[in-house]
Amino acid sequence: MRDPILLSTFSIVLFLCTISNSSAFQTVLPAITTATTNSGERALSSDLSLWMTSASSEDELKSRRTFLGVATASVLGSGFMEPANAFQFPEIAGKDKKSKPRLGGLPSKIRGVVGIMDELQRDLMQERWDLVEKYPGQFRSYVPVFTTYTDSAFPSDEPTDQGLRVALRYEVGRFFASLERLRQATTRRSLNEAYTAYADMSLHFDRYLRVGGLYTYYDSLISTEPLFTNIPDNALIFSDPKKDPPEVRDLVVVTKGPDKGKIGIVIGIYPDGKGNCVVKLDRYKGLREIRVLPLLWVGKRLGEQDPDDVFLIPRKS
């Protein structure tokens, strides 16, 4: 005697196949007919597996599996679309589902370097050489963290992941090369060299955060210049960069370019004669962006100003 539930399933699936896809109807008909001549759910699952493997492409196979599962579940009410079900075949399930990498607390640990960089800036600009000497060892302890995150966040052999791993490893290499320059400058008590080394450390660490997807926010604004279209330049209060160029430690405002109007502090000036400086913008959502800008695009802020927030960080006893 034919199972009435299977006959009902057959009727609904037959109707849905007819109105949706004639080729699917031609394929599914023999499978369901066979299933109705046998008792029990096992025969239905077996014959449907034959129907599934006859699909001409993986996408078609997936669409048929979903279509038939929904139709059958509507009659049987047995949760066929749950993650573990008769229609989720091992050779198909998860094939196109890229599992998310398990990063644990790695992102938070790397963002924690931001605080160490701020403390280093404070101690360096206050010329506390006895404290600056301790930072290289502290930063080197993060080498395994950078390495693990790079390999774990982008683990596949896809060209995109491979390219990102190369880019991240490059930035880490440049960061620690700059750290070595800072160590040597600290030994010689060469302040300008130390400033330049610290500026490069900040730049490469900022790039690591960007490439690694570790920024805590996304700024869709490409340029702030259009915001100043109808605002005269003298609305920004700053000294003339040509007559009074900024120096390291000066609080500045960006006067030109896509970051016009943003404020920060100069943390380094490159001695290569090209007239570029490194500006650490004011904090936003816990992070401070780094910009390499022409000195002529940066003006010293005038009037009474609050100190850069790194100088408000209490020194650990």
mmCIF file of C-alpha atoms in Angstrom:
data_model
loop_
_atom_site.group_PDB
_atom_site.id
_atom_site.type_symbol
_atom_site.label_atom_id
_atom_site.label_comp_id
_atom_site.label_asym_id
_atom_site.label_seq_id
_atom_site.Cartn_x
_atom_site.Cartn_y
_atom_site.Cartn_z
ATOM 1 C CA MET A 1 0.000 0.000 0.000
ATOM 2 C CA ARG A 2 1.392 3.334 -0.954
ATOM 3 C CA ASP A 3 2.189 5.768 1.827
ATOM 4 C CA PRO A 4 -0.393 8.592 1.752
ATOM 5 C CA ILE A 5 2.181 11.136 3.023
ATOM 6 C CA LEU A 6 4.547 10.326 0.185
ATOM 7 C CA LEU A 7 1.690 10.587 -2.295
ATOM 8 C CA SER A 8 0.899 14.022 -0.936
ATOM 9 C CA THR A 9 4.537 14.972 -1.241
ATOM 10 C CA PHE A 10 4.532 13.748 -4.806
ATOM 11 C CA SER A 11 1.483 15.815 -5.673
ATOM 12 C CA ILE A 12 2.865 19.077 -4.324
ATOM 13 C CA VAL A 13 6.357 18.612 -5.727
ATOM 14 C CA LEU A 14 4.888 17.637 -9.090
ATOM 15 C CA PHE A 15 2.813 20.790 -9.152
ATOM 16 C CA LEU A 16 5.714 23.024 -8.133
ATOM 17 C CA CYS A 17 8.046 21.465 -10.661
ATOM 18 C CA THR A 18 5.495 21.957 -13.422
ATOM 19 C CA ILE A 19 5.008 25.643 -12.763
ATOM 20 C CA SER A 20 8.654 26.443 -12.120
ATOM 21 C CA ASN A 21 10.877 24.385 -14.388
ATOM 22 C CA SER A 22 9.917 21.794 -16.939
ATOM 23 C CA SER A 23 13.401 20.259 -17.045
ATOM 24 C CA ALA A 24 13.339 19.839 -13.293
ATOM 25 C CA PHE A 25 9.958 18.132 -13.675
ATOM 26 C CA GLN A 26 11.355 15.675 -16.199
ATOM 27 C CA THR A 27 14.242 14.868 -13.869
ATOM 28 C CA VAL A 28 12.434 14.623 -10.575
ATOM 29 C CA LEU A 29 9.444 12.614 -11.835
ATOM 30 C CA PRO A 30 11.158 9.188 -12.047
ATOM 31 C CA ALA A 31 12.765 9.654 -8.646
ATOM 32 C CA ILE A 32 9.543 10.482 -6.837
ATOM 33 C CA THR A 33 7.608 7.808 -8.705
ATOM 34 C CA THR A 34 10.093 5.228 -7.533
ATOM 35 C CA ALA A 35 9.936 6.614 -4.028
ATOM 36 C CA THR A 36 6.166 6.240 -3.878
ATOM 37 C CA THR A 37 6.364 2.550 -4.694
ATOM 38 C CA ASN A 38 8.519 1.851 -1.647
ATOM 39 C CA SER A 39 7.624 2.215 1.974
ATOM 40 C CA GLY A 40 9.518 4.413 4.364
ATOM 41 C CA GLU A 41 11.628 7.544 4.157
ATOM 42 C CA ARG A 42 14.868 5.712 3.298
ATOM 43 C CA ALA A 43 13.788 4.888 -0.265
ATOM 44 C CA LEU A 44 12.805 8.499 -0.872
ATOM 45 C CA SER A 45 16.153 9.768 0.363
ATOM 46 C CA SER A 46 18.048 7.199 -1.724
ATOM 47 C CA ASP A 47 16.217 7.954 -4.965
ATOM 48 C CA LEU A 48 16.445 11.695 -4.391
ATOM 49 C CA SER A 49 20.201 11.362 -4.022
ATOM 50 C CA LEU A 50 20.276 9.855 -7.530
ATOM 51 C CA TRP A 51 18.246 12.768 -8.777
ATOM 52 C CA MET A 52 20.619 15.211 -7.127
ATOM 53 C CA THR A 53 23.750 13.732 -8.696
ATOM 54 C CA SER A 54 22.241 13.956 -12.167
ATOM 55 C CA ALA A 55 22.335 17.745 -12.127
ATOM 56 C CA SER A 56 24.485 19.227 -14.877
ATOM 57 C CA SER A 57 26.171 21.833 -12.680
ATOM 58 C CA GLU A 58 26.816 22.472 -9.050
ATOM 59 C CA ASP A 59 24.638 25.598 -9.022
ATOM 60 C CA GLU A 60 21.748 23.701 -10.582
ATOM 61 C CA LEU A 61 22.301 20.931 -8.085
ATOM 62 C CA LYS A 62 22.081 23.374 -5.185
ATOM 63 C CA SER A 63 18.939 25.036 -6.510
ATOM 64 C CA ARG A 64 17.210 21.684 -6.983
ATOM 65 C CA ARG A 65 18.225 20.505 -3.549
ATOM 66 C CA THR A 66 16.807 23.685 -1.956
ATOM 67 C CA PHE A 67 13.651 23.544 -4.086
ATOM 68 C CA LEU A 68 12.862 19.939 -3.282
ATOM 69 C CA GLY A 69 13.740 20.347 0.393
ATOM 70 C CA VAL A 70 11.353 23.265 0.801
ATOM 71 C CA ALA A 71 8.538 21.464 -0.984
ATOM 72 C CA THR A 72 8.931 18.287 1.048
ATOM 73 C CA ALA A 73 9.356 20.105 4.353
ATOM 74 C CA SER A 74 6.119 21.971 3.754
ATOM 75 C CA VAL A 75 4.257 18.642 3.791
ATOM 76 C CA LEU A 76 6.215 16.540 6.234
ATOM 77 C CA GLY A 77 7.027 19.368 8.629
ATOM 78 C CA SER A 78 10.126 17.442 9.694
ATOM 79 C CA GLY A 79 12.692 20.253 9.525
ATOM 80 C CA PHE A 80 14.384 19.149 6.314
ATOM 81 C CA MET A 81 16.052 22.524 5.924
ATOM 82 C CA GLU A 82 17.931 22.300 9.210
ATOM 83 C CA PRO A 83 21.755 22.249 8.962
ATOM 84 C CA ALA A 84 21.906 18.456 9.428
ATOM 85 C CA ASN A 85 19.309 16.889 7.150
ATOM 86 C CA ALA A 86 18.802 14.284 4.465
ATOM 87 C CA PHE A 87 19.367 16.796 1.671
ATOM 88 C CA GLN A 88 22.747 18.067 2.845
ATOM 89 C CA PHE A 89 25.151 15.703 1.129
ATOM 90 C CA PRO A 90 28.770 15.505 2.333
ATOM 91 C CA GLU A 91 30.255 16.085 -1.096
ATOM 92 C CA ILE A 92 28.303 19.327 -1.503
ATOM 93 C CA ALA A 93 27.733 20.730 1.969
ATOM 94 C CA GLY A 94 30.207 23.462 2.838
ATOM 95 C CA LYS A 95 32.047 23.268 -0.471
ATOM 96 C CA ASP A 96 31.333 26.901 -1.283
ATOM 97 C CA LYS A 97 31.017 28.045 2.296
ATOM 98 C CA LYS A 98 34.285 29.707 3.269
ATOM 99 C CA SER A 99 34.601 29.161 6.983
ATOM 100 C CA LYS A 100 35.394 32.273 8.972
ATOM 101 C CA PRO A 101 38.872 32.203 10.491
ATOM 102 C CA ARG A 102 39.013 31.843 14.245
ATOM 103 C CA LEU A 103 41.042 34.817 15.410
ATOM 104 C CA GLY A 104 40.250 34.742 19.117
ATOM 105 C CA GLY A 105 41.641 37.836 20.788
ATOM 106 C CA LEU A 106 44.301 38.572 18.160
ATOM 107 C CA PRO A 107 42.635 41.728 16.759
ATOM 108 C CA SER A 108 42.337 43.217 20.239
ATOM 109 C CA LYS A 109 45.955 42.394 21.027
ATOM 110 C CA ILE A 110 47.180 44.102 17.864
ATOM 111 C CA ARG A 111 45.025 47.171 18.502
ATOM 112 C CA GLY A 112 46.621 47.221 21.941
ATOM 113 C CA VAL A 113 49.863 48.274 20.239
ATOM 114 C CA VAL A 114 48.152 51.649 19.642
ATOM 115 C CA GLY A 115 48.426 52.412 23.351
ATOM 116 C CA ILE A 116 52.097 51.443 23.443
ATOM 117 C CA MET A 117 52.807 53.686 20.454
ATOM 118 C CA ASP A 118 51.109 56.576 22.241
ATOM 119 C CA GLU A 119 53.193 56.021 25.364
ATOM 120 C CA LEU A 120 56.352 55.851 23.266
ATOM 121 C CA GLN A 121 55.434 59.154 21.621
ATOM 122 C CA ARG A 122 54.950 60.750 25.028
ATOM 123 C CA ASP A 123 58.271 59.510 26.416
ATOM 124 C CA LEU A 124 60.202 60.309 23.238
ATOM 125 C CA MET A 125 58.877 63.862 22.953
ATOM 126 C CA GLN A 126 59.697 64.411 26.621
ATOM 127 C CA GLU A 127 63.170 62.979 25.920
ATOM 128 C CA ARG A 128 62.903 60.321 28.563
ATOM 129 C CA TRP A 129 65.625 58.184 27.037
ATOM 130 C CA ASP A 130 65.715 55.862 30.023
ATOM 131 C CA LEU A 131 62.121 54.869 29.244
ATOM 132 C CA VAL A 132 62.453 54.859 25.451
ATOM 133 C CA GLU A 133 65.212 52.248 25.731
ATOM 134 C CA LYS A 134 62.712 49.714 27.086
ATOM 135 C CA TYR A 135 60.265 49.827 24.171
ATOM 136 C CA PRO A 136 62.141 47.722 21.559
ATOM 137 C CA GLY A 137 61.919 44.599 23.710
ATOM 138 C CA GLN A 138 58.248 45.262 24.396
ATOM 139 C CA PHE A 139 57.435 45.555 20.702
ATOM 140 C CA ARG A 140 59.435 42.436 19.777
ATOM 141 C CA SER A 141 57.213 40.390 22.051
ATOM 142 C CA TYR A 142 54.419 41.082 19.546
ATOM 143 C CA VAL A 143 56.157 39.346 16.627
ATOM 144 C CA PRO A 144 54.236 36.055 17.168
ATOM 145 C CA VAL A 145 50.980 38.009 17.426
ATOM 146 C CA PHE A 146 51.528 39.740 14.076
ATOM 147 C CA THR A 147 52.604 36.492 12.447
ATOM 148 C CA THR A 148 49.682 34.481 13.773
ATOM 149 C CA TYR A 149 47.126 37.105 12.798
ATOM 150 C CA THR A 150 48.538 37.439 9.274
ATOM 151 C CA ASP A 151 48.389 33.681 8.687
ATOM 152 C CA SER A 152 45.057 33.140 10.440
ATOM 153 C CA ALA A 153 43.049 36.051 9.053
ATOM 154 C CA PHE A 154 43.970 35.267 5.429
ATOM 155 C CA PRO A 155 44.726 31.527 5.392
ATOM 156 C CA SER A 156 43.656 30.395 1.933
ATOM 157 C CA ASP A 157 45.650 29.967 -1.269
ATOM 158 C CA GLU A 158 43.388 32.358 -3.164
ATOM 159 C CA PRO A 159 45.260 35.213 -4.884
ATOM 160 C CA THR A 160 43.556 37.819 -2.672
ATOM 161 C CA ASP A 161 44.635 36.157 0.562
ATOM 162 C CA GLN A 162 48.136 35.546 -0.758
ATOM 163 C CA GLY A 163 48.466 39.200 -1.739
ATOM 164 C CA LEU A 164 47.225 40.380 1.640
ATOM 165 C CA ARG A 165 49.663 38.137 3.484
ATOM 166 C CA VAL A 166 52.545 39.542 1.437
ATOM 167 C CA ALA A 167 51.416 43.124 2.091
ATOM 168 C CA LEU A 168 51.011 42.551 5.834
ATOM 169 C CA ARG A 169 54.389 40.848 6.155
ATOM 170 C CA TYR A 170 55.984 43.764 4.320
ATOM 171 C CA GLU A 171 54.483 46.295 6.740
ATOM 172 C CA VAL A 172 55.576 44.223 9.745
ATOM 173 C CA GLY A 173 59.099 44.038 8.305
ATOM 174 C CA ARG A 174 59.240 47.795 7.787
ATOM 175 C CA PHE A 175 57.823 48.395 11.265
ATOM 176 C CA PHE A 176 60.552 46.372 12.980
ATOM 177 C CA ALA A 177 63.257 47.826 10.729
ATOM 178 C CA SER A 178 62.141 51.282 11.893
ATOM 179 C CA LEU A 179 62.152 50.013 15.477
ATOM 180 C CA GLU A 180 65.806 49.014 15.078
ATOM 181 C CA ARG A 181 66.596 52.506 13.771
ATOM 182 C CA LEU A 182 64.850 53.931 16.835
ATOM 183 C CA ARG A 183 66.952 51.732 19.100
ATOM 184 C CA GLN A 184 70.162 52.921 17.453
ATOM 185 C CA ALA A 185 69.086 56.562 17.573
ATOM 186 C CA THR A 186 68.239 56.150 21.251
ATOM 187 C CA THR A 187 71.708 54.778 21.936
ATOM 188 C CA ARG A 188 73.239 57.868 20.260
ATOM 189 C CA ARG A 189 70.628 60.168 21.852
ATOM 190 C CA SER A 190 69.885 61.505 18.382
ATOM 191 C CA LEU A 191 66.472 63.114 18.769
ATOM 192 C CA ASN A 192 65.733 63.931 15.115
ATOM 193 C CA GLU A 193 66.677 60.426 13.970
ATOM 194 C CA ALA A 194 64.517 58.984 16.708
ATOM 195 C CA TYR A 195 61.575 61.157 15.610
ATOM 196 C CA THR A 196 61.935 59.963 12.016
ATOM 197 C CA ALA A 197 62.180 56.326 13.092
ATOM 198 C CA TYR A 198 59.102 56.681 15.292
ATOM 199 C CA ALA A 199 57.200 58.368 12.458
ATOM 200 C CA ASP A 200 57.988 55.426 10.155
ATOM 201 C CA MET A 201 56.924 52.956 12.835
ATOM 202 C CA SER A 202 53.608 54.783 13.151
ATOM 203 C CA LEU A 203 53.116 54.877 9.395
ATOM 204 C CA HIS A 204 53.744 51.171 8.826
ATOM 205 C CA PHE A 205 51.677 50.117 11.815
ATOM 206 C CA ASP A 206 48.794 52.253 10.551
ATOM 207 C CA ARG A 207 49.066 50.578 7.148
ATOM 208 C CA TYR A 208 49.046 47.160 8.812
ATOM 209 C CA LEU A 209 45.806 48.026 10.563
ATOM 210 C CA ARG A 210 44.242 49.174 7.300
ATOM 211 C CA VAL A 211 45.335 46.246 5.156
ATOM 212 C CA GLY A 212 44.494 43.772 7.903
ATOM 213 C CA GLY A 213 40.955 45.092 8.336
ATOM 214 C CA LEU A 214 41.645 46.114 11.927
ATOM 215 C CA TYR A 215 40.280 49.634 11.800
ATOM 216 C CA THR A 216 37.270 50.011 14.082
ATOM 217 C CA TYR A 217 35.432 52.215 11.605
ATOM 218 C CA TYR A 218 35.094 52.920 7.903
ATOM 219 C CA ASP A 219 35.227 56.488 6.608
ATOM 220 C CA SER A 220 33.434 56.741 3.273
ATOM 221 C CA LEU A 221 34.407 60.416 2.861
ATOM 222 C CA ILE A 222 37.128 60.523 0.208
ATOM 223 C CA SER A 223 38.014 64.196 0.596
ATOM 224 C CA THR A 224 37.043 67.013 2.931
ATOM 225 C CA GLU A 225 37.995 69.730 0.437
ATOM 226 C CA PRO A 226 34.469 70.020 -1.041
ATOM 227 C CA LEU A 227 33.248 70.908 2.457
ATOM 228 C CA PHE A 228 35.357 74.080 2.286
ATOM 229 C CA THR A 229 34.248 75.156 -1.187
ATOM 230 C CA ASN A 230 32.392 78.266 0.032
ATOM 231 C CA ILE A 231 34.567 78.870 3.064
ATOM 232 C CA PRO A 232 37.508 81.296 2.747
ATOM 233 C CA ASP A 233 40.948 79.988 3.671
ATOM 234 C CA ASN A 234 41.316 82.553 6.421
ATOM 235 C CA ALA A 235 38.495 80.811 8.288
ATOM 236 C CA LEU A 236 41.124 78.296 9.387
ATOM 237 C CA ILE A 237 43.404 79.932 11.927
ATOM 238 C CA PHE A 238 47.001 78.886 11.378
ATOM 239 C CA SER A 239 50.418 80.355 10.763
ATOM 240 C CA ASP A 240 51.780 80.678 7.244
ATOM 241 C CA PRO A 241 53.633 77.416 6.469
ATOM 242 C CA LYS A 242 56.081 79.286 4.232
ATOM 243 C CA LYS A 243 57.078 81.877 6.836
ATOM 244 C CA ASP A 244 56.692 79.722 9.923
ATOM 245 C CA PRO A 245 56.847 76.022 8.990
ATOM 246 C CA PRO A 246 55.794 73.525 11.656
ATOM 247 C CA GLU A 247 58.241 71.381 13.543
ATOM 248 C CA VAL A 248 57.984 68.087 15.381
ATOM 249 C CA ARG A 249 55.648 68.356 18.397
ATOM 250 C CA ASP A 250 53.715 71.278 16.880
ATOM 251 C CA LEU A 251 49.925 71.032 16.873
ATOM 252 C CA VAL A 252 48.774 71.579 13.306
ATOM 253 C CA VAL A 253 45.798 71.816 10.987
ATOM 254 C CA VAL A 254 45.805 70.427 7.440
ATOM 255 C CA THR A 255 45.246 73.358 5.078
ATOM 256 C CA LYS A 256 45.101 71.603 1.715
ATOM 257 C CA GLY A 257 44.357 68.223 0.193
ATOM 258 C CA PRO A 258 41.794 65.534 0.941
ATOM 259 C CA ASP A 259 42.311 65.924 4.723
ATOM 260 C CA LYS A 260 41.781 69.684 4.778
ATOM 261 C CA GLY A 261 40.521 70.913 8.128
ATOM 262 C CA LYS A 262 41.701 67.893 10.144
ATOM 263 C CA ILE A 263 43.958 68.497 13.109
ATOM 264 C CA GLY A 264 46.820 66.577 14.648
ATOM 265 C CA ILE A 265 50.451 66.726 15.689
ATOM 266 C CA VAL A 266 53.673 66.531 13.672
ATOM 267 C CA ILE A 267 55.594 63.431 14.753
ATOM 268 C CA GLY A 268 58.368 63.476 12.163
ATOM 269 C CA ILE A 269 59.934 65.485 9.337
ATOM 270 C CA TYR A 270 61.822 63.589 6.643
ATOM 271 C CA PRO A 271 65.372 64.895 6.122
ATOM 272 C CA ASP A 272 65.495 63.928 2.427
ATOM 273 C CA GLY A 273 64.842 67.471 1.222
ATOM 274 C CA LYS A 274 61.435 66.694 -0.291
ATOM 275 C CA GLY A 275 59.628 68.755 2.320
ATOM 276 C CA ASN A 276 57.332 66.041 3.685
ATOM 277 C CA CYS A 277 56.258 65.495 7.247
ATOM 278 C CA VAL A 278 54.299 62.848 9.140
ATOM 279 C CA VAL A 279 51.157 63.975 10.947
ATOM 280 C CA LYS A 280 49.338 61.940 13.567
ATOM 281 C CA LEU A 281 45.706 63.030 13.361
ATOM 282 C CA ASP A 282 43.597 63.460 16.461
ATOM 283 C CA ARG A 283 41.973 60.380 17.918
ATOM 284 C CA TYR A 284 38.708 59.071 16.468
ATOM 285 C CA LYS A 285 37.000 55.955 17.825
ATOM 286 C CA GLY A 286 40.164 54.902 19.611
ATOM 287 C CA LEU A 287 42.528 55.193 16.621
ATOM 288 C CA ARG A 288 44.721 57.919 15.168
ATOM 289 C CA GLU A 289 45.340 57.949 11.446
ATOM 290 C CA ILE A 290 48.785 58.698 10.074
ATOM 291 C CA ARG A 291 49.351 60.982 7.085
ATOM 292 C CA VAL A 292 52.459 61.856 5.089
ATOM 293 C CA LEU A 293 51.898 65.417 3.881
ATOM 294 C CA PRO A 294 53.892 68.251 2.301
ATOM 295 C CA LEU A 295 54.970 70.776 4.912
ATOM 296 C CA LEU A 296 53.260 73.474 2.854
ATOM 297 C CA TRP A 297 49.921 71.709 3.460
ATOM 298 C CA VAL A 298 50.305 71.864 7.219
ATOM 299 C CA GLY A 299 49.933 74.968 9.362
ATOM 300 C CA LYS A 300 50.645 75.478 13.039
ATOM 301 C CA ARG A 301 47.505 76.103 15.040
ATOM 302 C CA LEU A 302 47.391 79.467 16.741
ATOM 303 C CA GLY A 303 45.967 80.474 20.067
ATOM 304 C CA GLU A 304 45.592 78.455 23.215
ATOM 305 C CA GLN A 305 45.379 74.723 22.448
ATOM 306 C CA ASP A 306 44.873 71.612 24.511
ATOM 307 C CA PRO A 307 47.979 69.411 24.536
ATOM 308 C CA ASP A 308 48.110 66.293 22.431
ATOM 309 C CA ASP A 309 46.262 63.558 24.304
ATOM 310 C CA VAL A 310 49.350 61.344 24.650
ATOM 311 C CA PHE A 311 50.684 63.795 27.221
ATOM 312 C CA LEU A 312 47.610 63.140 29.344
ATOM 313 C CA ILE A 313 48.359 59.415 29.596
ATOM 314 C CA PRO A 314 49.488 58.694 33.159
ATOM 315 C CA ARG A 315 52.938 57.195 33.370
ATOM 316 C CA LYS A 316 53.051 53.773 34.961
ATOM 317 C CA SER A 317 55.040 53.723 38.149
#
